XYZ file of C-alpha atoms in Angstrom:
786
model
C -33.321 -87.537 47.928
C -29.873 -85.878 47.583
C -31.077 -82.430 48.736
C -32.019 -81.578 45.166
C -28.390 -80.821 44.434
C -28.548 -82.157 40.904
C -31.968 -82.739 39.368
C -32.543 -83.163 35.665
C -36.104 -82.519 34.358
C -37.141 -85.550 32.301
C -40.938 -85.621 32.011
C -43.227 -82.799 30.842
C -47.030 -82.606 30.540
C -49.067 -79.572 29.511
C -52.855 -79.274 29.979
C -55.052 -76.328 29.033
C -57.479 -74.938 31.629
C -60.962 -74.277 30.256
C -62.728 -73.800 33.595
C -62.707 -75.361 37.054
C -64.349 -78.549 35.794
C -62.824 -78.829 32.334
C -59.195 -79.240 31.405
C -57.774 -80.265 28.055
C -54.742 -82.493 27.506
C -52.368 -80.732 25.085
C -48.977 -82.419 24.946
C -46.415 -84.430 26.847
C -43.112 -86.132 26.175
C -42.403 -89.862 26.185
C -40.580 -89.712 29.523
C -43.711 -88.407 31.203
C -45.785 -91.335 29.962
C -43.073 -93.800 31.003
C -42.857 -92.443 34.529
C -46.599 -92.098 35.176
C -47.664 -95.099 33.067
C -50.598 -93.432 31.296
C -52.004 -93.557 27.817
C -50.661 -90.583 25.935
C -53.747 -90.652 23.712
C -55.907 -89.826 26.749
C -58.404 -87.163 25.691
C -61.390 -87.287 27.998
C -61.571 -84.788 30.832
C -62.209 -87.539 33.368
C -59.225 -89.601 32.254
C -56.889 -86.619 32.404
C -58.138 -85.688 35.868
C -57.538 -89.290 36.944
C -53.994 -89.111 35.622
C -53.295 -85.946 37.639
C -55.005 -87.478 40.670
C -52.816 -90.586 40.312
C -49.739 -88.409 39.951
C -50.368 -86.171 42.951
C -52.484 -88.107 45.393
C -55.832 -86.910 46.766
C -54.516 -84.503 49.418
C -52.007 -82.774 47.175
C -54.449 -82.783 44.253
C -57.125 -80.884 46.217
C -54.592 -78.425 47.646
C -53.016 -77.673 44.277
C -56.396 -77.441 42.525
C -57.636 -74.811 44.999
C -54.407 -72.833 44.746
C -54.406 -72.921 40.929
C -57.988 -71.742 40.509
C -57.570 -69.080 43.149
C -54.572 -67.764 41.160
C -56.612 -67.922 37.942
C -59.346 -65.829 39.524
C -56.912 -62.944 40.080
C -54.732 -63.690 37.032
C -51.738 -64.319 39.264
C -48.781 -66.592 38.545
C -48.436 -69.780 40.556
C -45.742 -72.398 40.945
C -45.200 -75.296 43.313
C -42.797 -78.179 43.947
C -43.496 -81.432 45.806
C -42.268 -85.024 46.007
C -44.628 -87.950 45.377
C -44.216 -91.716 45.260
C -45.852 -93.273 42.230
C -47.860 -96.451 42.817
C -47.740 -99.248 40.284
C -44.369 -98.130 38.977
C -41.999 -99.856 41.406
C -43.151 -97.182 43.863
C -40.532 -94.833 42.503
C -40.204 -91.267 43.846
C -40.445 -88.264 41.558
C -40.130 -84.548 42.135
C -43.044 -82.627 40.581
C -42.552 -79.012 39.562
C -45.873 -77.388 38.757
C -46.294 -74.068 36.977
C -49.378 -72.036 35.961
C -48.606 -70.162 32.749
C -50.656 -67.651 30.780
C -50.224 -68.141 27.067
C -51.857 -66.429 24.090
C -54.607 -69.026 23.724
C -55.347 -69.282 27.443
C -53.935 -70.488 30.769
C -51.940 -73.731 30.961
C -50.858 -76.032 33.784
C -47.372 -77.423 33.158
C -46.090 -80.478 35.036
C -42.339 -81.129 35.018
C -41.263 -84.482 36.514
C -37.818 -85.306 37.830
C -36.974 -88.988 38.218
C -35.178 -88.835 41.570
C -34.042 -92.476 41.440
C -32.403 -91.979 38.069
C -30.797 -88.704 39.131
C -29.032 -90.364 42.058
C -26.613 -91.853 39.525
C -25.711 -88.357 38.275
C -25.284 -87.080 41.830
C -23.043 -90.034 42.733
C -20.808 -89.372 39.725
C -20.576 -85.708 40.723
C -19.735 -86.603 44.324
C -17.027 -89.067 43.342
C -15.529 -86.734 40.758
C -15.613 -83.308 42.424
C -17.485 -83.867 45.682
C -20.527 -81.876 44.462
C -19.952 -79.035 46.921
C -16.860 -78.143 44.888
C -18.683 -77.745 41.594
C -17.231 -74.309 41.020
C -13.743 -75.758 41.558
C -14.155 -77.423 38.164
C -13.894 -74.039 36.461
C -10.499 -74.237 34.819
C -11.575 -72.974 31.411
C -14.641 -71.239 29.977
C -17.871 -72.642 31.442
C -21.344 -71.726 30.234
C -24.436 -71.670 32.439
C -28.184 -71.250 31.976
C -30.336 -70.096 34.895
C -34.104 -70.741 34.765
C -35.669 -67.919 36.800
C -39.083 -69.573 37.154
C -37.914 -72.980 38.368
C -34.949 -71.377 40.166
C -32.376 -73.809 38.747
C -29.043 -73.350 37.039
C -27.577 -75.708 34.451
C -23.782 -75.981 34.123
C -22.360 -78.350 31.485
C -19.171 -80.216 32.366
C -17.098 -82.856 30.699
C -16.486 -86.157 32.506
C -14.675 -89.019 30.772
C -15.745 -87.590 27.400
C -19.391 -87.736 28.419
C -21.265 -84.462 28.759
C -23.704 -84.450 31.672
C -25.905 -81.403 32.178
C -27.011 -81.245 35.809
C -29.687 -78.722 36.797
C -28.533 -77.366 40.148
C -30.840 -75.469 42.518
C -30.022 -71.790 42.877
C -29.681 -72.182 46.658
C -26.716 -74.449 45.998
C -25.163 -71.908 43.644
C -25.717 -69.057 46.122
C -24.135 -71.177 48.847
C -21.103 -71.709 46.647
C -20.974 -67.993 45.795
C -20.587 -67.211 49.489
C -17.761 -69.748 49.764
C -15.927 -69.110 46.494
C -16.407 -65.408 45.696
C -14.392 -62.734 47.449
C -16.675 -60.719 49.805
C -16.121 -57.486 47.828
C -17.958 -58.979 44.839
C -20.731 -61.084 46.416
C -23.443 -58.393 46.316
C -22.911 -57.633 42.630
C -22.762 -61.344 41.801
C -26.047 -62.074 43.581
C -27.761 -59.025 42.076
C -27.167 -60.499 38.630
C -28.580 -63.921 39.595
C -31.571 -62.294 41.282
C -32.439 -60.237 38.184
C -31.506 -56.882 39.664
C -28.850 -55.904 37.153
C -29.355 -52.440 35.622
C -28.527 -53.783 32.159
C -29.849 -56.824 30.288
C -26.317 -57.805 29.334
C -22.849 -57.189 30.628
C -19.762 -58.618 32.243
C -17.565 -58.000 35.244
C -14.380 -59.371 36.741
C -14.321 -60.790 40.255
C -11.927 -62.474 42.627
C -12.596 -66.130 43.497
C -10.933 -69.035 45.263
C -10.772 -72.822 45.113
C -11.614 -74.907 48.153
C -8.830 -77.414 47.574
C -6.129 -74.772 48.164
C -5.816 -71.197 49.380
C -4.941 -69.707 45.995
C -7.153 -66.912 44.729
C -7.742 -66.322 41.042
C -9.533 -63.823 38.839
C -12.603 -64.690 36.758
C -14.811 -62.882 34.338
C -18.545 -63.493 34.345
C -20.560 -62.525 31.255
C -24.344 -62.662 31.286
C -27.390 -61.996 29.104
C -31.025 -61.698 30.244
C -33.786 -63.359 28.200
C -37.245 -61.874 28.736
C -40.736 -62.950 27.679
C -43.197 -60.855 25.666
C -44.201 -58.987 28.839
C -40.553 -58.020 29.505
C -40.432 -60.373 32.477
C -37.095 -62.051 33.134
C -37.230 -65.661 31.961
C -33.645 -66.958 31.793
C -30.089 -65.814 32.398
C -27.474 -67.184 30.016
C -23.831 -66.615 30.814
C -20.239 -67.747 30.932
C -17.488 -67.987 33.527
C -13.917 -67.417 32.296
C -10.744 -67.734 34.330
C -8.545 -64.696 33.607
C -5.443 -65.120 35.715
C -4.185 -66.364 39.051
C -3.638 -64.118 42.031
C 0.099 -64.366 41.472
C -0.261 -63.164 37.892
C -2.567 -60.373 39.048
C -0.078 -59.298 41.719
C 2.748 -59.135 39.181
C 0.522 -57.140 36.854
C -0.435 -54.761 39.697
C 3.171 -54.257 40.742
C 4.038 -53.429 37.155
C 1.181 -50.932 36.946
C 2.283 -49.279 40.210
C 5.782 -48.775 38.842
C 4.717 -47.089 35.581
C 3.726 -43.523 34.851
C 0.038 -43.729 33.743
C 0.372 -41.081 30.983
C 3.553 -42.207 29.249
C 3.964 -45.872 30.245
C 7.611 -45.355 31.267
C 8.859 -45.771 34.861
C 7.489 -43.313 37.414
C 9.581 -41.314 39.909
C 9.510 -43.887 42.726
C 10.331 -46.879 40.522
C 13.054 -45.191 38.425
C 14.829 -43.747 41.458
C 14.673 -47.096 43.298
C 16.216 -48.964 40.334
C 18.941 -46.337 39.797
C 19.844 -46.335 43.520
C 20.186 -50.133 43.445
C 22.384 -50.020 40.315
C 24.653 -47.395 41.867
C 24.928 -49.324 45.157
C 26.009 -52.438 43.215
C 28.558 -50.554 41.092
C 32.329 -50.573 41.499
C 33.580 -46.983 41.214
C 36.883 -48.204 39.811
C 35.375 -50.359 37.084
C 32.017 -48.785 36.240
C 31.154 -45.414 34.746
C 27.556 -44.248 34.425
C 25.786 -41.075 33.342
C 22.687 -39.405 34.823
C 20.618 -37.033 32.672
C 18.017 -34.669 34.143
C 15.732 -33.354 31.364
C 13.292 -30.428 31.699
C 10.925 -29.059 29.008
C 11.413 -25.349 28.233
C 8.331 -23.094 28.322
C 6.037 -26.015 29.182
C 3.625 -23.671 31.010
C 3.289 -21.643 27.811
C 2.482 -24.812 25.872
C -0.335 -25.631 28.321
C -1.586 -22.029 28.408
C -1.447 -21.539 24.636
C -2.592 -24.934 23.347
C -4.377 -26.498 26.317
C -3.541 -29.344 28.689
C -4.482 -31.980 26.114
C -1.688 -30.739 23.856
C 0.609 -30.576 26.891
C -0.084 -34.254 27.605
C 0.655 -35.160 23.985
C 4.028 -33.335 24.239
C 4.940 -35.321 27.380
C 3.921 -38.557 25.624
C 6.011 -37.595 22.567
C 9.107 -36.964 24.722
C 8.691 -40.359 26.440
C 8.438 -42.069 23.039
C 11.553 -40.314 21.674
C 13.454 -41.113 24.898
C 12.594 -44.776 24.418
C 13.799 -44.687 20.778
C 17.008 -42.756 21.586
C 18.452 -44.689 24.522
C 19.426 -48.339 24.914
C 17.086 -50.981 26.305
C 19.493 -51.364 29.277
C 19.230 -47.651 30.179
C 16.731 -46.586 32.865
C 14.184 -43.993 31.706
C 11.683 -42.360 34.078
C 9.297 -39.435 34.457
C 10.010 -37.709 37.788
C 7.677 -34.702 37.534
C 5.157 -32.916 35.321
C 7.660 -31.973 32.591
C 10.848 -33.518 34.060
C 12.496 -36.781 33.003
C 15.522 -38.742 34.105
C 17.795 -41.171 32.202
C 20.501 -43.376 33.718
C 23.046 -44.709 31.192
C 24.862 -47.768 32.472
C 28.530 -48.353 31.595
C 28.903 -45.434 29.194
C 31.766 -42.951 28.819
C 31.412 -39.144 28.750
C 31.365 -38.800 24.963
C 28.523 -41.317 24.524
C 26.497 -39.684 27.307
C 26.851 -36.155 25.854
C 26.218 -37.417 22.296
C 22.994 -39.128 23.411
C 21.858 -35.941 25.168
C 22.377 -33.865 22.003
C 20.723 -36.539 19.870
C 17.629 -36.331 22.088
C 17.602 -32.510 21.933
C 17.857 -32.520 18.113
C 15.127 -35.129 17.641
C 12.720 -33.095 19.762
C 13.531 -29.822 17.967
C 13.048 -31.440 14.548
C 9.633 -32.866 15.393
C 6.619 -31.359 13.505
C 5.746 -29.750 16.848
C 9.266 -28.652 17.969
C 9.964 -28.978 21.694
C 12.950 -27.381 23.413
C 14.480 -29.142 26.424
C 17.294 -28.322 28.857
C 19.523 -31.282 29.816
C 21.909 -31.495 32.752
C 24.428 -34.346 33.045
C 26.417 -35.763 35.954
C 28.933 -38.643 35.793
C 29.439 -41.533 38.237
C 31.752 -41.664 40.163
C 33.378 -38.259 39.369
C 30.351 -36.145 40.394
C 29.067 -38.403 43.168
C 28.941 -41.971 44.424
C 25.270 -42.064 45.397
C 22.009 -41.138 43.701
C 21.325 -37.971 45.717
C 24.736 -36.469 44.886
C 24.477 -37.369 41.195
C 20.952 -35.989 40.871
C 21.881 -32.734 42.650
C 24.814 -32.131 40.254
C 22.776 -33.020 37.141
C 19.977 -30.721 38.360
C 22.400 -27.785 38.750
C 23.718 -28.420 35.216
C 20.138 -28.524 33.906
C 19.403 -25.056 35.373
C 22.602 -23.728 33.788
C 21.405 -25.139 30.443
C 18.035 -23.434 30.929
C 19.786 -20.053 31.362
C 22.068 -20.679 28.354
C 20.457 -19.741 25.039
C 23.103 -21.422 22.872
C 23.977 -24.644 24.722
C 21.041 -26.746 25.997
C 23.063 -29.857 27.024
C 25.529 -29.138 29.832
C 27.704 -31.419 31.971
C 28.257 -30.507 35.590
C 31.486 -28.491 35.781
C 31.934 -27.893 39.488
C 30.580 -24.343 39.142
C 27.844 -24.245 41.763
C 25.940 -20.953 41.962
C 23.513 -20.847 44.838
C 20.250 -22.547 44.017
C 18.218 -19.446 44.995
C 20.307 -17.300 42.658
C 19.547 -19.776 39.898
C 15.856 -19.608 40.668
C 15.833 -15.790 40.515
C 17.506 -15.915 37.108
C 14.981 -18.493 35.932
C 12.120 -16.278 37.126
C 13.514 -13.383 35.098
C 13.815 -15.687 32.084
C 10.183 -16.694 32.498
C 9.208 -13.004 32.720
C 10.941 -12.405 29.419
C 8.699 -14.943 27.815
C 5.752 -12.613 28.462
C 5.724 -10.321 25.431
C 5.012 -6.589 25.142
C 4.145 -5.240 21.683
C 5.447 -1.734 20.940
C 3.648 -0.045 17.994
C 5.280 3.247 16.881
C 6.383 4.568 13.493
C 9.501 6.169 15.051
C 12.297 3.617 15.400
C 14.001 5.715 18.088
C 10.870 5.625 20.268
C 10.623 1.869 19.850
C 14.230 1.366 20.892
C 13.914 3.631 23.944
C 10.853 1.712 25.137
C 12.600 -1.614 24.437
C 15.563 -0.611 26.631
C 13.163 0.265 29.467
C 11.397 -3.093 29.371
C 13.620 -5.772 27.838
C 15.243 -6.907 31.094
C 11.901 -8.390 32.199
C 9.865 -8.906 29.013
C 10.218 -10.230 25.489
C 9.799 -7.210 23.208
C 7.902 -7.349 19.896
C 7.812 -4.279 17.625
C 5.723 -2.905 14.743
C 5.930 0.379 12.750
C 2.155 0.756 12.146
C -1.263 -0.798 12.844
C -1.186 -3.235 9.914
C 2.182 -4.670 10.965
C 0.975 -4.832 14.593
C -2.003 -6.998 13.613
C 0.318 -9.454 11.848
C 2.649 -9.613 14.880
C -0.344 -10.302 17.128
C -1.515 -13.096 14.827
C 1.959 -14.712 14.938
C 2.186 -14.445 18.738
C -1.272 -15.480 19.906
C -1.696 -15.686 23.693
C 1.855 -14.392 24.303
C 1.296 -10.608 24.277
C 0.391 -9.243 27.724
C 0.522 -5.484 26.910
C 0.452 -3.143 23.882
C 2.223 0.256 23.909
C 0.570 2.211 21.075
C 1.281 5.431 19.235
C -1.773 7.179 17.744
C -0.361 9.125 14.764
C 1.112 6.603 12.307
C 1.096 6.020 8.512
C -0.957 3.285 6.752
C -3.114 2.338 9.791
C -3.104 4.733 12.736
C -3.637 3.878 16.391
C -7.384 4.588 16.404
C -8.013 2.253 13.461
C -5.855 -0.452 15.072
C -7.722 -0.099 18.379
C -11.109 -0.342 16.649
C -10.139 -3.578 14.888
C -8.541 -5.006 18.045
C -11.504 -4.368 20.332
C -14.472 -4.688 17.956
C -13.560 -6.972 15.057
C -11.102 -9.258 16.859
C -13.048 -8.897 20.145
C -9.732 -8.917 22.045
C -10.552 -7.608 25.531
C -7.830 -9.318 27.580
C -4.784 -7.360 26.351
C -4.403 -3.935 28.029
C -3.334 -0.979 25.860
C -1.312 2.072 26.899
C -1.268 4.948 24.411
C 2.089 6.765 24.274
C 1.692 9.847 22.100
C 2.473 13.571 21.996
C -0.562 14.695 20.042
C -3.631 13.492 21.952
C -6.311 16.189 22.431
C -9.081 16.075 25.068
C -11.621 14.976 22.434
C -9.221 12.294 21.263
C -8.781 11.214 24.904
C -12.517 10.565 25.279
C -12.736 8.693 21.984
C -9.821 6.302 22.584
C -10.938 5.580 26.136
C -14.375 4.657 24.759
C -12.808 2.346 22.169
C -10.804 0.553 24.877
C -7.554 2.126 26.139
C -6.515 1.537 29.732
C -3.933 4.324 30.144
C -2.284 7.288 28.335
C 1.353 8.377 28.711
C 2.412 11.585 26.947
C 5.707 12.047 25.125
C 8.378 12.706 26.162
C 8.088 9.870 28.663
C 10.123 8.704 31.619
C 11.428 5.126 31.374
C 10.879 4.429 35.065
C 7.257 5.597 34.797
C 6.600 3.493 31.675
C 8.112 0.377 33.302
C 6.092 0.689 36.504
C 2.782 1.576 34.847
C 3.264 -1.314 32.404
C 3.976 -3.773 35.266
C 0.984 -2.572 37.302
C -1.362 -2.818 34.342
C -0.141 -6.316 33.406
C -0.580 -7.498 37.022
C -4.021 -5.854 37.208
C -5.205 -7.635 34.057
C -3.802 -10.947 35.252
C -5.712 -10.548 38.500
C -8.848 -9.493 36.645
C -8.646 -12.503 34.335
C -8.050 -14.731 37.360
C -11.206 -13.323 38.990
C -13.175 -13.825 35.757
C -12.077 -17.465 35.680
C -13.025 -17.867 39.336
C -16.451 -16.349 38.647
C -16.909 -18.664 35.647
C -15.989 -21.689 37.781
C -18.346 -20.568 40.549
C -21.127 -20.038 38.009
C -20.596 -23.534 36.624
C -20.616 -24.915 40.171
C -23.830 -23.046 41.017
C -25.405 -24.205 37.743
C -24.541 -27.812 38.632
C -25.978 -27.364 42.126
C -29.161 -25.764 40.731
C -29.559 -28.609 38.268
C -29.138 -31.112 41.105
C -31.735 -29.253 43.220
C -34.163 -29.160 40.297
C -33.709 -32.886 39.731
C -34.267 -33.569 43.441
C -37.386 -31.406 43.426
C -38.635 -33.172 40.306
C -38.202 -36.573 42.002
C -40.034 -35.345 45.124
C -42.918 -33.996 43.079
C -43.066 -37.183 41.023
C -43.311 -39.237 44.215
C -46.007 -36.876 45.529
C -48.083 -37.272 42.366
C -47.780 -41.079 42.653
C -48.921 -40.892 46.276
C -51.892 -38.724 45.286
C -52.880 -41.216 42.592
C -52.645 -44.107 45.054
C -54.715 -42.392 47.796
C -57.307 -41.131 45.353
C -57.879 -44.687 44.046
C -57.242 -43.376 40.553
C -56.597 -45.927 37.848
C -52.949 -46.584 37.056
C -51.283 -43.860 34.987
C -53.825 -41.127 35.848
C -51.195 -38.451 36.454
C -49.230 -39.273 33.293
C -52.408 -39.180 31.203
C -53.396 -35.824 32.686
C -50.008 -34.396 31.688
C -50.311 -35.730 28.121
C -53.832 -34.338 27.737
C -52.796 -30.933 29.153
C -49.927 -30.620 26.700
C -52.159 -31.517 23.738
C -55.052 -29.235 24.758
C -52.896 -26.207 25.605
C -51.174 -26.322 22.204
C -54.579 -26.535 20.496
C -55.906 -23.588 22.558
C -52.953 -21.392 21.577
C -53.424 -22.366 17.919
C -57.126 -21.399 17.974
C -56.567 -17.948 19.528
C -52.887 -17.091 20.005
C -53.579 -13.400 20.594
C -55.735 -14.193 23.649
C -53.715 -17.168 24.885
C -50.162 -15.900 24.549
C -48.541 -18.988 26.104
C -44.949 -19.847 25.153
C -43.626 -23.390 24.653
C -41.710 -23.061 27.940
C -44.910 -22.022 29.781
C -46.782 -24.992 28.269
C -44.045 -27.300 29.618
C -44.326 -25.727 33.094
C -48.139 -26.049 33.161
C -47.886 -29.646 31.905
C -45.590 -30.619 34.791
C -47.593 -28.587 37.328
C -50.796 -30.467 36.387
C -49.397 -33.558 38.100
C -50.128 -31.972 41.509
C -53.725 -30.881 40.840
C -55.108 -33.275 43.479
C -52.334 -32.790 46.056
C -54.859 -31.592 48.662
C -56.563 -35.011 48.744
C -53.754 -36.099 51.062
C -55.610 -34.160 53.768
C -59.011 -35.790 53.058
C -59.878 -38.681 55.446
C -59.587 -42.248 54.107
C -63.239 -43.066 54.764
C -64.223 -40.345 52.258
C -61.435 -40.888 49.719
C -62.019 -44.649 49.583
C -65.821 -44.629 49.862
C -67.231 -46.865 47.159
C -70.553 -45.040 46.830
C -71.834 -41.489 46.265
C -70.752 -39.017 48.975
C -73.393 -37.360 51.167
C -73.570 -33.585 51.588
C -71.156 -33.334 54.545
C -68.682 -35.710 52.936
C -68.825 -33.802 49.654
C -68.102 -30.517 51.435
C -65.051 -32.059 53.079
C -63.908 -33.420 49.706
C -64.153 -29.909 48.199
C -61.582 -28.626 50.690
C -58.828 -30.503 48.835
C -58.414 -27.515 46.467
C -57.515 -25.089 49.274
C -55.453 -27.705 51.101
C -53.454 -28.386 47.926
C -52.570 -24.689 47.527
C -51.447 -24.568 51.196
C -49.222 -27.620 50.796
C -47.620 -26.164 47.677
C -46.765 -22.901 49.464
C -44.731 -24.975 51.946
C -42.833 -27.216 49.535
C -42.138 -24.822 46.618
C -40.553 -21.373 46.243
C -43.410 -18.832 46.184
C -41.873 -16.757 43.375
C -41.179 -19.743 41.181
C -43.222 -20.047 37.973
C -43.752 -23.734 38.666
C -45.230 -22.879 42.088
C -47.601 -20.279 40.588
C -48.864 -22.715 37.926
C -49.192 -25.583 40.449
C -51.054 -23.404 42.961
C -53.491 -22.026 40.333
C -54.268 -25.517 39.065
C -54.655 -27.080 42.530
C -56.841 -24.211 43.805
C -59.056 -23.482 40.792
C -59.344 -26.667 38.682
C -62.910 -27.269 40.015
C -64.068 -23.715 39.162
C -66.444 -23.554 36.179
C -66.888 -20.947 33.468
C -70.485 -20.166 34.538
C -69.470 -19.543 38.167
C -70.965 -22.778 39.524
C -67.683 -24.379 40.546
C -65.739 -24.287 43.810
C -64.079 -23.212 46.110
C -64.751 -19.533 45.266
C -67.286 -19.647 42.448
C -65.018 -17.769 40.031
C -66.567 -16.976 36.662
C -65.332 -16.680 33.066
C -61.752 -15.654 32.437
C -61.211 -14.867 36.113
C -60.296 -18.567 36.251
C -56.636 -19.065 35.190
C -56.493 -20.776 31.805
C -54.222 -23.516 33.231
C -56.922 -24.433 35.779
C -59.646 -24.362 33.081
C -57.662 -26.814 30.948
C -56.941 -29.213 33.828
C -60.572 -28.966 34.991
C -61.898 -30.218 31.634
C -59.258 -32.958 31.403
C -59.886 -34.163 34.968
C -63.581 -34.667 34.060
C -62.697 -36.460 30.807
C -60.241 -38.840 32.499
C -62.703 -39.625 35.310
C -65.405 -40.492 32.763
C -63.234 -42.664 30.507
C -61.357 -44.435 33.290
C -64.113 -44.693 35.886
C -64.175 -43.530 39.515
C -64.828 -45.446 42.760
C -68.464 -44.421 42.261
C -68.928 -45.281 38.623
C -67.900 -47.483 35.694
C -65.854 -46.100 32.778
C -67.649 -44.921 29.629
C -66.385 -44.724 26.054
C -64.288 -41.907 24.614
C -67.071 -40.808 22.260
C -69.736 -40.789 24.996
C -67.495 -38.863 27.423
C -66.583 -36.312 24.724
C -70.265 -35.822 23.846
C -71.184 -35.197 27.505
C -68.434 -32.567 27.936
C -69.204 -30.790 24.656
C -72.976 -30.679 25.473
C -72.309 -29.155 28.904
C -73.456 -32.146 30.955
C -70.302 -32.034 33.071
C -70.176 -28.338 33.884
C -69.576 -25.246 31.783
C -66.321 -24.627 29.909
C -65.367 -21.693 27.646
C -66.204 -21.812 23.936
C -62.494 -21.601 23.071
C -61.696 -24.529 25.338
C -64.497 -26.656 23.868
C -63.338 -25.769 20.329
C -59.772 -26.780 21.197
C -61.083 -30.003 22.779
C -63.049 -30.893 19.635
C -59.937 -30.215 17.516
C -57.880 -32.806 19.413
C -60.470 -35.525 20.082
C -58.604 -37.991 17.895
C -55.358 -37.328 19.828
C -57.192 -37.796 23.137
C -58.567 -41.110 21.912
C -55.051 -42.332 21.097
C -53.868 -41.459 24.603
C -56.980 -43.159 25.956
C -56.103 -46.375 24.098
C -52.576 -46.358 25.515
C -53.608 -45.536 29.091
C -52.646 -48.905 30.522
């Protein structure tokens, strides 16, 4: 046999299993009858058994029969594979794949035969064509595959001399080839898909592979889809391999990606500077003339602060797009910083360079969202013969443009103020962009205050409260301080303050009242409304300037602290959520462990939680004045019920797993699980937490009974927490309907009758009434318990 590298199933026989002595022939294909040489009309049990005996041989027949009926006894799946030589049929060898399947109308034994002699021809063709072990090397276009999970084989169609052979290749062969052909970084993910461990039933991923016949790597995409049976068990994997590109193509693509700015798609700083440096180095300063533009967005921080970073990104993207439309395809365009761009114009004279700069400025200003930019220009070779010199000169010109209100495109002129002096001027310009609103009906007062402040701030003015509100609306997020007179026509200062603080809910702009007529009573009132400071007229300009600056800085710092607190709160909230999720997983695992050790039937804990939720809601509905339990409290009690039997972890195995009624001493030990559970909970949960309190009450008291005959303390009546009363009744109901190690399950109606008639211990009248009200809901949960 050729190591089962390529085996095509050809013969199939299915027989139904009635019992160990009776099997029923159901169906088979013609190939099966040809290989085994039997009468396909065979119907008698004896004849069919003889056929199987002939097929397998006595030793294998007995072994397989025992294994099959042992699997049937426990309703387990069974499969086997063995080679046999058929007598009377040229003594040919066949591979038999045997599978025990459970179908709707009963168990079936399925025989799949592979004619090994016939398959050798397929293997030989594969070997001669692609040397078998290089099957994956044949992937040069899209290739489909089908993986049979039960028989552990994969089928890959391929085209050979216009004939389509479909070899079924063992998964071991495929896995072997995965190790040889798939780059190590992707092997685990690849195998997880073939082994049915993918998180999704369908998907695709790209991976790096190689061919054995050369050292070239290439990129492939594998798409897959899981087919499951009625029981959600994985049956087949259907998929496709697609070659995407060679390693060389991928490298070129990667290099291109590394050279581009991810936001705008134009060249990044490193790539643009490298290209420009190379162009300059290869230029002849007597023959070539080039221009370098350094472009910076004005007030970009204000755009981000006022409209958000998303809008800021869209502005940067817009500038890149307009740059691309304004300059020639031969010009080099790059983004060298957050809001800074660079353009290198090859072989262009001064007039063209300046004209292009102004064209860019005008296009940006005429956009629906106007953007102002400052542009500095330097010329090769006049201003420098290398990139560093040219950039330095263009950068100086750009800062001069930023300080110039009228001319925003400036060529380097040889005037070189110190860079630090430039920066100080820029800082003052930025300060001016922070606006102070002066509200006073006297024009002279407004002008005096403006003179005191205008060298550092942009001054806005209003003659009364109504006009001030309009100015604020037009300058949202720009005003950092309001200087306010109180006595004014139309809307006075008090009315303006009331609207500002209460109706507009504006708390982040400080207000200084500057007024001559403010009494002590008025002082108290305006401070209560929301004034930070009062300066009386006549005022001193130096005092106004310094108190304004201090108040602005104080509010900035306060707002900064508020943002820090908000960020910390979000961080703490995320951490608390993570802790709660971790605790929930721990408790879930604990409840599963309890269920396992207590030999409870599968799903016991989940059923208890469903019953608790149903019964608590019914109890509140019957008497909501007595049982004032909120929806949130019901949810807490529902989750806490999962740990009612936590203490059974401490009970010895010989008692927990005893299959008969416990004796007195054993029963007393079993009763200690209530106290032990409460002790465990005090160690694993916060003692002030509402979940801990509910869990402890339930674990400790769920075996107490309303008449005082429960344990561990013999509590009576409403001294027993209502959560424990509810879980106590439900625990009895679930034990009756599901059965315990000591008894068989009984019906829903019988169990309900026993509880209602007090045969399982005493429960309160309210609890019994609530139980009766939800019997139909309990029965539905009971039917879905598996």
